[in-house]
Amino acid sequence: MALPRAARTQRRTRIQEEKEEQILEAALEVFSAHGFRGATIDQIAEKAGMSKPNLLYYFRTKEAMHRALIDRVLDTWLDPLREFNAEGNPVAEIRSYIRRKLEMARDFPRESRLFANEILQGAPHIEDELKGPLKQLVDEKAEVIRAWAKAGKIAKCDPYHLIFAVWSTTQHYADFDVQVRAVLGQENAGDGRFEDAARFLERLFVDGLQVRE
Amino acid sequence: MALPRAARTQRRTRIQEEKEEQILEAALEVFSAHGFRGATIDQIAEKAGMSKPNLLYYFRTKEAMHRALIDRVLDTWLDPLREFNAEGNPVAEIRSYIRRKLEMARDFPRESRLFANEILQGAPHIEDELKGPLKQLVDEKAEVIRAWAKAGKIAKCDPYHLIFAVWSTTQHYADFDVQVRAVLGQENAGDGRFEDAARFLERLFVDGLQVRE
DNA sequence: TGTAATGTTTACCAACCGGTCAAATTATCA
DNA sequence: TGATAATTTGACCGGTTGGTAAACATTACA
């Protein structure tokens, strides 16, 4: 008899590897576009090019599929923050953090929307990740920023809200893409808006808007 | 025979006024928390304290209800940007725009999430509003900002991305509230985070992070 | 007060959705 | 090759969901 994935302890076959990959790719597409509840297994199955029972052979429930996806994507998503380096030049570090986050918004908008959907609706499936690993990482980096501020290397400011500001301004270009496009008009159809955003944000975070003599 | 709302042309009765109010309040609660597809008519009906068919007597479809809600809320939501004043002091105008948007995030988080849900999932119901009234308003205010920059009253910067930055940083505190709370920890349980955010953001937008002699 | 318009409820329906089952098909490997 | 395990499928199920029909209740107003 065939055993569903969760019950297997042996090494995975080539087919398992491939199919799970296809499924998670399709699941990312659908979950990120419609949220957990708005997504249907049929939709995902169709995108993955297989029947619904076949899909459910690899992931026994919709929740299991969502969880596997979250687990797979969360690590990558936090990479830019992990690279944040205490030893580097503070202003340069913040600039490159902004740049990396913006690149992720450009290159992985579905991943961004996956989390945005989840958090927006109260993070029912990832509360633990937020309060655990995420908080821990942010606490750590916030301490770095606090030290920089204390040493007079950057302006005194609340490090948590600084991190929130970087997150929100950069992820905005993934999560609210349709609005950004609508406002900018179709003239800016290409990826130019990301370069413009990078220029603007680096300047904003470093110099602010006030003119000085 | 009873006619559903859309077919009526006469003035509305007291009962209509009251019930539609109750429904839209409940609809705001549910749509903002679960998105359009995730929300159910039963949920809204229960929150509004009436039966489902009764609710459907006032709004014939879920879509009609959603649309009425969007129409009602959009105007209020854009008020802070409308108040943006070309004649005022540029830096002061930007500061108070940030402050007002942050107050809206604090006082009307459901409204913020309603739009966030909608835009995040591709704005299927409000595309016209984005490309029409919203774009028009933003174009207008962007021109004001551009003029300020040209006159040397604020730093030269892309006005559209400036507006995006204000939107994203402020709305973040409504849309991603659970994440903000999770990261800050329960010590900051009250509304203190909004004051901290206001302090940080005003400073960020005006001065930036770089220290100067 | 009578009656017509308005408002409310109960019962219901068809489509959809997450998930199961058993049978059929295909891959693996001794 | 053959047997065994892994994979795939079509048919199906119970619960939910958006929405309807029609009877019943209430309100407005002449």
Coordinates of C-alpha atoms (C1' of nucleotides) in Angstrom, one line a residue:
Chain A
M1 CA 0.0 0.0 0.0
A2 CA 1.1 3.5 -0.7
L3 CA 2.0 5.7 2.3
P4 CA 1.5 9.4 2.3
R5 CA 4.6 11.5 2.7
A6 CA 4.4 12.3 6.3
A7 CA 4.4 8.7 7.3
R8 CA 7.5 7.8 5.3
T9 CA 10.8 7.6 7.0
Q10 CA 12.9 6.2 4.2
R11 CA 14.8 8.4 1.8
R12 CA 12.8 10.1 -0.9
T13 CA 12.6 8.8 -4.4
R14 CA 13.4 10.9 -7.5
I15 CA 9.7 11.1 -8.3
Q16 CA 8.9 12.4 -4.8
E17 CA 11.6 15.0 -5.2
E18 CA 10.3 16.2 -8.5
K19 CA 6.6 16.2 -7.7
E20 CA 7.0 17.9 -4.4
E21 CA 9.0 20.6 -6.1
Q22 CA 6.3 21.0 -8.8
I23 CA 3.6 21.2 -6.1
L24 CA 5.4 23.7 -3.9
E25 CA 6.0 25.9 -7.0
A26 CA 2.4 25.8 -7.9
A27 CA 1.4 26.3 -4.2
L28 CA 3.5 29.4 -4.0
E29 CA 1.8 30.8 -7.1
V30 CA -1.7 30.2 -5.8
F31 CA -1.2 30.9 -2.1
S32 CA 0.6 34.1 -2.7
A33 CA -2.1 35.3 -5.1
H34 CA -5.2 34.3 -3.0
G35 CA -4.1 33.7 0.6
F36 CA -4.5 30.5 2.4
R37 CA -8.3 30.4 2.5
G38 CA -8.7 31.9 -0.9
A39 CA -6.6 29.2 -2.5
T40 CA -8.1 25.9 -3.5
I41 CA -6.4 22.5 -3.8
D42 CA -7.9 22.1 -7.3
Q43 CA -6.2 25.3 -8.4
I44 CA -2.9 24.2 -7.1
A45 CA -3.3 20.7 -8.6
E46 CA -4.1 22.2 -12.0
K47 CA -1.1 24.5 -11.9
A48 CA 1.1 21.6 -10.8
G49 CA -0.2 19.5 -13.7
M50 CA -1.6 16.7 -11.7
S51 CA -4.9 15.5 -10.2
K52 CA -6.1 16.5 -6.8
P53 CA -5.9 13.1 -5.2
N54 CA -2.4 12.8 -6.6
L55 CA -1.4 16.0 -5.0
L56 CA -2.9 14.9 -1.8
Y57 CA -0.8 11.8 -2.0
Y58 CA 2.3 14.0 -1.5
F59 CA 0.8 16.5 1.0
R60 CA -2.0 15.1 3.0
T61 CA -3.8 18.4 3.7
K62 CA -3.8 21.9 2.4
E63 CA -2.3 23.0 5.7
A64 CA 0.6 20.6 5.3
M65 CA 1.3 22.0 1.9
H66 CA 1.2 25.6 3.2
R67 CA 3.4 24.7 6.1
A68 CA 6.0 23.0 3.9
L69 CA 6.0 26.1 1.7
I70 CA 6.4 28.5 4.5
D71 CA 9.3 26.5 6.0
R72 CA 11.0 26.4 2.7
V73 CA 10.6 30.1 1.9
L74 CA 11.1 31.7 5.3
D75 CA 14.9 31.0 5.5
T76 CA 15.6 32.6 2.1
W77 CA 13.4 35.5 3.0
L78 CA 15.4 36.4 6.1
D79 CA 18.7 36.1 4.4
P80 CA 19.2 39.8 3.7
L81 CA 18.7 40.6 7.4
R82 CA 21.2 37.8 8.4
E83 CA 23.8 39.3 6.1
F84 CA 23.5 42.6 8.0
N85 CA 27.0 42.9 9.3
A86 CA 28.0 44.5 12.7
E87 CA 31.6 45.0 11.6
G88 CA 30.9 46.9 8.4
N89 CA 30.4 50.6 7.8
P90 CA 27.0 51.4 9.3
V91 CA 25.7 53.6 6.6
A92 CA 27.0 51.3 3.9
E93 CA 25.4 48.3 5.7
I94 CA 22.0 50.0 5.8
R95 CA 22.3 51.0 2.1
S96 CA 23.1 47.5 1.1
Y97 CA 20.4 46.0 3.3
I98 CA 17.9 48.3 1.5
R99 CA 19.3 47.2 -1.9
R100 CA 19.1 43.5 -1.1
K101 CA 15.6 43.8 0.2
L102 CA 14.6 45.7 -2.9
E103 CA 16.1 43.0 -5.1
M104 CA 14.2 40.4 -3.3
A105 CA 11.0 42.4 -3.8
R106 CA 11.8 42.5 -7.5
D107 CA 12.9 38.9 -7.9
F108 CA 10.7 37.1 -5.4
P109 CA 7.5 39.0 -5.2
R110 CA 5.4 35.9 -4.7
E111 CA 7.4 35.0 -1.6
S112 CA 6.8 38.5 -0.3
R113 CA 3.1 38.3 -0.9
L114 CA 2.9 34.8 0.7
F115 CA 4.0 36.3 4.0
A116 CA 2.1 39.5 3.5
N117 CA -1.2 37.6 3.0
E118 CA -0.4 35.5 6.1
I119 CA 0.5 38.4 8.4
L120 CA -2.3 40.6 7.1
Q121 CA -4.8 38.1 8.2
G122 CA -3.4 37.7 11.6
A123 CA -0.6 35.2 10.9
P124 CA -2.7 32.2 12.0
H125 CA -0.2 29.7 10.6
I126 CA 3.2 31.4 11.4
E127 CA 2.7 33.1 14.8
D128 CA 5.4 30.9 16.3
E129 CA 7.9 31.8 13.6
L130 CA 7.2 35.4 14.2
K131 CA 7.6 35.3 18.0
G132 CA 10.5 32.8 17.8
P133 CA 13.2 32.9 15.1
L134 CA 12.1 36.2 13.6
K135 CA 12.0 38.1 16.8
Q136 CA 15.3 36.6 17.9
L137 CA 17.0 37.7 14.6
V138 CA 15.6 41.1 14.8
D139 CA 16.5 41.6 18.4
E140 CA 20.1 40.6 17.5
K141 CA 20.3 43.1 14.7
A142 CA 18.6 45.8 16.6
E143 CA 21.3 45.5 19.2
V144 CA 23.9 46.1 16.5
I145 CA 22.1 49.2 15.3
R146 CA 21.7 50.5 18.8
A147 CA 25.4 50.1 19.3
W148 CA 26.1 52.1 16.1
A149 CA 23.8 54.8 17.3
K150 CA 25.4 54.9 20.8
A151 CA 28.8 55.2 19.2
G152 CA 27.6 58.1 17.1
K153 CA 28.1 56.3 13.8
I154 CA 24.5 56.8 12.8
A155 CA 21.8 59.1 14.2
K156 CA 20.1 58.1 17.4
C157 CA 17.0 56.2 16.5
D158 CA 14.8 53.3 17.5
P159 CA 16.4 50.3 15.8
Y160 CA 13.2 48.3 15.6
H161 CA 11.3 51.0 13.8
L162 CA 14.3 51.4 11.5
I163 CA 14.0 47.8 10.5
F164 CA 10.3 48.1 10.1
A165 CA 10.9 51.1 7.8
V166 CA 13.2 49.1 5.6
W167 CA 10.9 46.2 5.5
S168 CA 7.8 48.2 4.6
T169 CA 9.4 50.5 2.0
T170 CA 11.0 47.7 0.1
Q171 CA 8.3 45.0 0.4
H172 CA 5.8 47.6 -0.7
Y173 CA 7.1 47.2 -4.3
A174 CA 6.2 43.5 -4.2
D175 CA 3.1 43.5 -2.1
F176 CA 1.4 46.5 -3.5
D177 CA 2.8 46.1 -7.0
V178 CA -0.6 46.7 -8.8
Q179 CA -1.1 49.9 -6.9
V180 CA 2.5 51.1 -7.7
R181 CA 2.0 50.3 -11.4
A182 CA -1.4 51.9 -11.4
V183 CA -0.1 55.2 -9.9
L184 CA 3.1 55.3 -12.0
G185 CA 1.2 54.5 -15.2
Q186 CA 2.2 52.1 -17.9
E187 CA 5.0 54.4 -19.1
N188 CA 7.1 52.7 -16.3
A189 CA 6.2 49.2 -17.4
G190 CA 9.7 47.8 -17.1
D191 CA 11.7 47.3 -13.9
G192 CA 12.8 50.9 -13.9
R193 CA 10.7 51.6 -10.9
F194 CA 13.0 49.4 -8.8
E195 CA 16.0 51.4 -9.8
D196 CA 14.2 54.7 -9.0
A197 CA 13.0 53.3 -5.7
A198 CA 16.5 52.2 -4.8
R199 CA 17.9 55.7 -5.6
F200 CA 15.1 57.3 -3.6
L201 CA 15.3 55.0 -0.6
E202 CA 19.0 55.1 -0.2
R203 CA 18.9 58.9 -0.3
L204 CA 16.0 59.0 2.1
F205 CA 17.5 56.7 4.7
V206 CA 20.9 58.4 4.5
D207 CA 20.2 62.1 4.1
G208 CA 16.5 62.6 4.7
L209 CA 14.6 65.3 2.8
Q210 CA 15.6 68.5 4.5
V211 CA 18.0 70.7 2.6
R212 CA 21.1 71.8 4.5
E213 CA 23.6 74.5 3.8
Chain B
M1 CA -43.3 42.7 -3.1
A2 CA -40.0 43.7 -1.6
L3 CA -37.4 45.1 -3.9
P4 CA -33.7 44.7 -3.2
R5 CA -31.8 47.8 -2.7
A6 CA -30.2 48.3 -6.1
A7 CA -33.7 48.4 -7.7
R8 CA -35.0 51.1 -5.5
T9 CA -35.0 54.6 -6.6
Q10 CA -37.0 56.2 -3.8
R11 CA -35.4 57.7 -0.7
R12 CA -34.2 55.3 1.9
T13 CA -36.2 54.5 5.0
R14 CA -34.9 54.8 8.5
I15 CA -34.6 51.0 8.7
Q16 CA -32.6 50.8 5.5
E17 CA -30.3 53.5 6.8
E18 CA -29.7 51.6 10.1
K19 CA -29.4 48.1 8.7
E20 CA -27.1 49.1 5.9
E21 CA -24.9 50.8 8.5
Q22 CA -24.8 47.7 10.6
I23 CA -24.1 45.5 7.7
L24 CA -21.2 47.7 6.4
E25 CA -19.7 47.8 9.9
A26 CA -19.8 44.0 10.1
A27 CA -18.6 43.7 6.5
L28 CA -15.6 45.9 7.3
E29 CA -14.7 43.7 10.3
V30 CA -14.9 40.5 8.3
F31 CA -13.5 41.6 4.9
S32 CA -10.6 43.3 6.5
A33 CA -9.7 40.3 8.5
H34 CA -10.1 37.6 5.8
G35 CA -10.1 39.3 2.4
F36 CA -12.9 39.1 -0.1
R37 CA -12.8 35.4 -0.8
G38 CA -12.0 34.4 2.7
A39 CA -15.0 36.3 4.1
T40 CA -18.4 34.5 4.2
I41 CA -21.8 36.1 4.1
D42 CA -22.8 34.0 7.1
Q43 CA -20.0 35.5 9.1
I44 CA -21.0 39.0 8.2
A45 CA -24.6 38.3 8.9
E46 CA -23.9 37.0 12.3
K47 CA -21.7 40.0 13.2
A48 CA -24.4 42.3 11.9
G49 CA -26.9 40.4 14.1
M50 CA -29.3 39.3 11.3
S51 CA -30.0 36.3 9.1
K52 CA -28.3 35.7 5.9
P53 CA -31.3 36.2 3.6
N54 CA -32.1 39.4 5.5
L55 CA -28.7 40.7 4.8
L56 CA -29.0 39.7 1.2
Y57 CA -32.2 41.7 1.1
Y58 CA -30.1 44.9 1.5
F59 CA -27.1 43.8 -0.6
R60 CA -28.0 41.4 -3.3
T61 CA -24.6 39.8 -3.6
K62 CA -21.3 39.6 -1.7
E63 CA -19.7 41.7 -4.4
A64 CA -22.3 44.5 -4.0
M65 CA -21.6 44.6 -0.3
H66 CA -17.9 44.8 -0.9
R67 CA -18.3 47.5 -3.4
A68 CA -20.5 49.6 -1.2
L69 CA -17.9 49.2 1.5
I70 CA -15.0 50.2 -0.7
D71 CA -16.9 53.2 -2.0
R72 CA -17.7 54.4 1.5
V73 CA -14.2 53.9 2.9
L74 CA -12.0 55.1 0.0
D75 CA -12.8 58.8 0.4
T76 CA -11.9 58.9 4.1
W77 CA -8.8 56.9 3.4
L78 CA -7.5 59.4 0.9
D79 CA -8.3 62.4 3.1
P80 CA -4.8 62.8 4.6
L81 CA -3.3 63.1 1.1
R82 CA -5.9 65.6 0.1
E83 CA -5.0 67.8 3.0
F84 CA -1.5 67.9 1.7
N85 CA -1.1 71.6 1.2
A86 CA 1.0 73.2 -1.6
E87 CA 1.1 76.6 0.2
G88 CA 2.5 75.3 3.6
N89 CA 6.0 74.8 4.7
P90 CA 7.3 71.7 2.8
V91 CA 9.0 69.9 5.6
A92 CA 6.2 70.7 8.0
E93 CA 3.7 69.4 5.5
I94 CA 5.5 66.1 5.0
R95 CA 5.8 65.7 8.8
S96 CA 2.1 66.3 9.3
Y97 CA 1.2 64.0 6.5
I98 CA 3.2 61.2 8.2
R99 CA 1.5 62.0 11.5
R100 CA -2.0 61.9 10.0
K101 CA -1.3 58.7 8.1
L102 CA 0.0 57.1 11.3
E103 CA -3.1 58.2 13.2
M104 CA -5.2 56.6 10.6
A105 CA -3.2 53.4 10.9
R106 CA -3.8 53.5 14.6
D107 CA -7.5 54.5 14.5
F108 CA -8.7 52.8 11.4
P109 CA -6.6 49.6 11.0
R110 CA -9.5 47.7 9.5
E111 CA -9.9 50.2 6.7
S112 CA -6.2 49.9 6.0
R113 CA -6.3 46.1 5.9
L114 CA -9.4 46.2 3.7
F115 CA -7.4 47.9 0.9
A116 CA -4.2 46.0 1.7
N117 CA -6.0 42.7 1.2
E118 CA -7.5 43.9 -2.0
I119 CA -4.4 45.3 -3.5
L120 CA -2.3 42.4 -2.4
Q121 CA -4.5 40.0 -4.3
G122 CA -4.3 42.0 -7.5
A123 CA -7.0 44.6 -6.8
P124 CA -9.6 42.7 -8.8
H125 CA -12.4 44.9 -7.5
I126 CA -10.8 48.3 -7.3
E127 CA -8.5 48.5 -10.3
D128 CA -10.5 51.4 -11.7
E129 CA -10.3 53.4 -8.5
L130 CA -6.5 53.0 -8.5
K131 CA -6.0 54.0 -12.1
G132 CA -8.6 56.8 -11.9
P133 CA -9.2 58.9 -8.8
L134 CA -6.2 57.6 -6.9
K135 CA -3.7 58.2 -9.7
Q136 CA -5.1 61.6 -10.4
L137 CA -4.8 62.7 -6.7
V138 CA -1.2 61.3 -6.5
D139 CA -0.2 63.0 -9.8
E140 CA -1.5 66.3 -8.4
K141 CA 0.4 66.0 -5.1
A142 CA 3.5 64.7 -6.8
E143 CA 3.6 67.9 -8.9
V144 CA 3.5 69.9 -5.7
I145 CA 6.4 68.0 -4.2
R146 CA 8.4 68.3 -7.5
A147 CA 7.9 72.0 -7.4
W148 CA 9.2 72.1 -3.8
A149 CA 12.3 70.1 -4.8
K150 CA 12.9 72.3 -7.8
A151 CA 12.7 75.4 -5.7
G152 CA 15.3 73.9 -3.3
K153 CA 12.8 73.7 -0.4
I154 CA 13.4 70.0 0.0
A155 CA 16.0 67.6 -1.4
K156 CA 15.6 66.6 -5.0
C157 CA 13.8 63.3 -5.0
D158 CA 11.2 61.3 -6.9
P159 CA 7.9 62.5 -5.6
Y160 CA 6.1 59.3 -6.3
H161 CA 8.5 57.1 -4.4
L162 CA 8.3 59.6 -1.6
I163 CA 4.6 59.1 -1.4
F164 CA 5.0 55.4 -1.6
A165 CA 7.5 55.6 1.3
V166 CA 5.0 57.5 3.5
W167 CA 2.2 55.1 2.6
S168 CA 4.2 51.9 3.3
T169 CA 6.0 53.0 6.5
T170 CA 2.8 54.2 8.1
Q171 CA 0.3 51.6 6.9
H172 CA 2.8 48.9 8.0
Y173 CA 1.6 49.5 11.5
A174 CA -1.9 48.6 10.6
D175 CA -1.4 46.0 8.0
F176 CA 1.4 44.1 9.7
D177 CA 0.3 44.7 13.2
V178 CA 0.7 41.2 14.4
Q179 CA 4.3 41.1 13.1
V180 CA 5.1 44.4 14.7
R181 CA 3.7 43.2 18.0
A182 CA 5.4 39.9 17.8
V183 CA 8.8 41.5 17.2
L184 CA 8.4 44.3 19.8
G185 CA 7.2 41.8 22.4
Q186 CA 4.3 42.2 24.7
E187 CA 6.1 44.8 26.7
N188 CA 4.9 47.3 24.2
A189 CA 1.3 46.2 24.4
G190 CA -0.2 49.7 24.5
D191 CA -0.3 52.3 21.7
G192 CA 3.2 53.4 22.6
R193 CA 4.6 51.9 19.4
F194 CA 2.7 54.5 17.4
E195 CA 4.4 57.4 19.2
D196 CA 7.8 55.7 18.8
A197 CA 7.0 55.2 15.1
A198 CA 6.0 58.8 14.7
R199 CA 9.2 60.0 16.3
F200 CA 11.3 57.7 14.3
L201 CA 9.6 58.4 10.9
E202 CA 9.5 62.2 11.3
R203 CA 13.2 62.1 12.0
L204 CA 14.0 59.6 9.2
F205 CA 12.1 61.6 6.5
V206 CA 13.5 64.9 7.6
D207 CA 17.1 64.2 8.6
G208 CA 18.0 60.7 7.5
L209 CA 20.3 58.5 9.5
Q210 CA 23.7 59.8 8.6
V211 CA 25.4 61.9 11.3
R212 CA 26.7 65.3 10.3
E213 CA 29.1 67.6 11.9
Chain C
dT1 C1' -58.1 51.3 10.5
dG2 C1' -57.0 49.1 6.3
dT3 C1' -53.8 48.1 2.9
dA4 C1' -49.9 48.2 0.3
dA5 C1' -45.0 48.5 0.7
dT6 C1' -41.3 47.1 3.3
dG7 C1' -38.8 43.9 6.1
dT8 C1' -37.8 39.1 8.1
dT9 C1' -37.6 34.2 8.3
dT10 C1' -37.6 29.2 7.2
dA11 C1' -36.5 25.9 4.1
dC12 C1' -34.0 24.9 0.4
dC13 C1' -30.7 24.4 -3.8
dA14 C1' -26.7 23.8 -6.8
dA15 C1' -21.9 24.5 -6.9
dC16 C1' -17.8 24.1 -4.6
dC17 C1' -14.3 22.4 -1.5
dG18 C1' -11.3 19.6 1.3
dG19 C1' -10.5 15.1 1.6
dT20 C1' -11.2 9.6 1.1
dC21 C1' -11.2 5.1 -1.2
dA22 C1' -10.3 1.4 -3.9
dA23 C1' -8.9 0.1 -8.2
dA24 C1' -5.6 0.7 -11.9
dT25 C1' -1.1 1.9 -13.5
dT26 C1' 3.8 2.4 -13.4
dA27 C1' 8.4 2.1 -11.4
dT28 C1' 11.9 -0.6 -8.8
dC29 C1' 14.9 -4.2 -8.2
dA30 C1' 15.9 -9.1 -6.8
Chain D
dT1 C1' 10.9 -11.4 -15.7
dG2 C1' 8.0 -11.2 -11.9
dA3 C1' 6.7 -9.6 -7.6
dT4 C1' 6.4 -5.8 -4.7
dA5 C1' 6.2 -1.1 -3.6
dA6 C1' 5.2 3.5 -5.3
dT7 C1' 2.2 6.4 -8.0
dT8 C1' -2.0 7.9 -10.3
dT9 C1' -6.9 8.2 -11.2
dG10 C1' -12.1 8.5 -11.2
dA11 C1' -15.8 8.2 -8.4
dC12 C1' -17.5 9.7 -4.4
dC13 C1' -18.7 12.1 0.4
dG14 C1' -20.1 15.3 3.8
dG15 C1' -19.9 20.0 4.9
dT16 C1' -19.8 24.8 3.4
dT17 C1' -21.0 28.7 0.6
dG18 C1' -23.5 32.1 -2.2
dG19 C1' -27.9 32.8 -3.3
dT20 C1' -33.2 31.9 -4.0
dA21 C1' -38.4 31.2 -3.1
dA22 C1' -42.1 32.0 -0.8
dA23 C1' -44.6 32.6 3.3
dC24 C1' -44.9 35.5 7.2
dA25 C1' -44.4 39.8 9.9
dT26 C1' -44.1 44.6 10.4
dT27 C1' -44.3 49.4 9.2
dA28 C1' -45.9 53.5 6.8
dC29 C1' -49.4 56.2 5.4
dA30 C1' -54.0 57.4 3.1

